[in-house]
CSV table of C-alpha atoms in Angstrom, one decimal:
chain,number,residue,atom,x,y,z
T,1,MET,CA,45.0,-61.0,78.5
T,2,LEU,CA,43.5,-57.6,78.0
T,3,LYS,CA,41.8,-56.6,74.7
T,4,ARG,CA,42.1,-53.0,73.5
T,5,GLY,CA,40.3,-52.1,70.3
T,6,SER,CA,41.5,-54.5,67.6
T,7,SER,CA,44.8,-55.3,69.3
T,8,VAL,CA,45.6,-57.5,72.2
T,9,VAL,CA,47.6,-56.3,75.2
T,10,ILE,CA,49.3,-58.9,77.3
T,11,ALA,CA,49.3,-58.4,81.1
T,12,GLU,CA,52.7,-58.7,82.8
T,13,THR,CA,52.0,-62.2,83.8
T,14,LEU,CA,49.8,-64.7,82.0
T,15,SER,CA,48.2,-67.6,83.7
T,16,GLU,CA,49.2,-71.0,82.4
T,17,ILE,CA,45.6,-71.5,81.1
T,18,ASP,CA,45.6,-68.1,79.3
T,19,PHE,CA,49.0,-68.8,77.8
T,20,TYR,CA,47.9,-72.2,76.4
T,21,LYS,CA,44.7,-70.7,75.0
T,22,LEU,CA,46.8,-68.0,73.3
T,23,VAL,CA,49.1,-70.5,71.8
T,24,ASP,CA,46.2,-72.6,70.6
T,25,ASP,CA,44.5,-69.6,69.0
T,26,ALA,CA,47.8,-68.6,67.3
T,27,GLN,CA,48.3,-72.2,66.0
T,28,LYS,CA,44.8,-71.9,64.5
T,29,GLY,CA,45.9,-68.8,62.6
T,30,ASN,CA,44.5,-66.0,64.8
T,31,PRO,CA,46.8,-63.0,63.9
T,32,LEU,CA,45.9,-61.2,67.2
T,33,ALA,CA,47.0,-64.2,69.2
T,34,ILE,CA,50.3,-64.4,67.2
T,35,GLU,CA,50.9,-60.7,67.9
T,36,ALA,CA,50.1,-61.1,71.6
T,37,LEU,CA,52.7,-63.9,71.8
T,38,ILE,CA,55.3,-61.8,70.1
T,39,GLN,CA,54.5,-59.0,72.5
T,40,HIS,CA,54.8,-61.4,75.4
T,41,TYR,CA,58.3,-62.6,74.3
T,42,GLU,CA,59.6,-59.3,73.0
T,43,PRO,CA,61.5,-58.3,76.2
T,44,ASP,CA,63.3,-61.6,76.1
T,45,MET,CA,64.0,-61.3,72.4
T,46,LYS,CA,65.4,-57.8,72.9
T,47,LYS,CA,67.9,-59.2,75.5
T,48,MET,CA,68.9,-61.9,73.0
T,49,THR,CA,69.7,-59.4,70.2
T,50,TRP,CA,72.8,-58.4,72.1
T,51,PHE,CA,74.4,-61.8,71.4
T,52,ILE,CA,73.5,-62.0,67.7
T,53,ARG,CA,76.1,-60.5,65.4
T,54,MET,CA,73.8,-58.5,63.0
T,55,PRO,CA,72.0,-55.2,63.2
T,56,HIS,CA,69.5,-55.0,66.1
T,57,GLU,CA,66.5,-54.6,63.8
T,58,ASP,CA,67.5,-57.6,61.7
T,59,SER,CA,68.0,-59.8,64.7
T,60,MET,CA,64.7,-58.8,66.2
T,61,GLN,CA,62.9,-59.6,63.0
T,62,SER,CA,64.7,-63.0,62.8
T,63,LEU,CA,63.7,-63.9,66.3
T,64,LYS,CA,60.1,-62.9,65.7
T,65,LEU,CA,60.0,-64.9,62.5
T,66,MET,CA,61.5,-67.9,64.3
T,67,LEU,CA,58.8,-67.6,67.0
T,68,VAL,CA,56.0,-67.5,64.4
T,69,GLU,CA,57.5,-70.5,62.5
T,70,LEU,CA,57.7,-72.4,65.8
T,71,ILE,CA,54.1,-71.7,66.6
T,72,LYS,CA,52.9,-72.8,63.2
T,73,SER,CA,55.2,-75.9,63.0
T,74,THR,CA,53.7,-77.3,66.2
T,75,ALA,CA,50.1,-76.7,65.1
T,76,THR,CA,48.1,-79.8,64.6
T,77,PRO,CA,46.4,-80.0,61.2
T,78,THR,CA,42.6,-79.5,61.3
């Protein structure tokens, strides 16, 4: 994971440890970690939008929302 200014840029490949750290940070509510995970999965989500029968922008937004909800639903309460 590379940090640039106030945003996080994901390298092409994440090590397993870095990925789990990113997920843990996102589950704890870190908005930069959530954004980094969205960026990480964005290429896959773009491919999935071809199979969803709604406008591209709406399907991307839905997939991003589902990802954030999944991250937050699996977070352990602190």
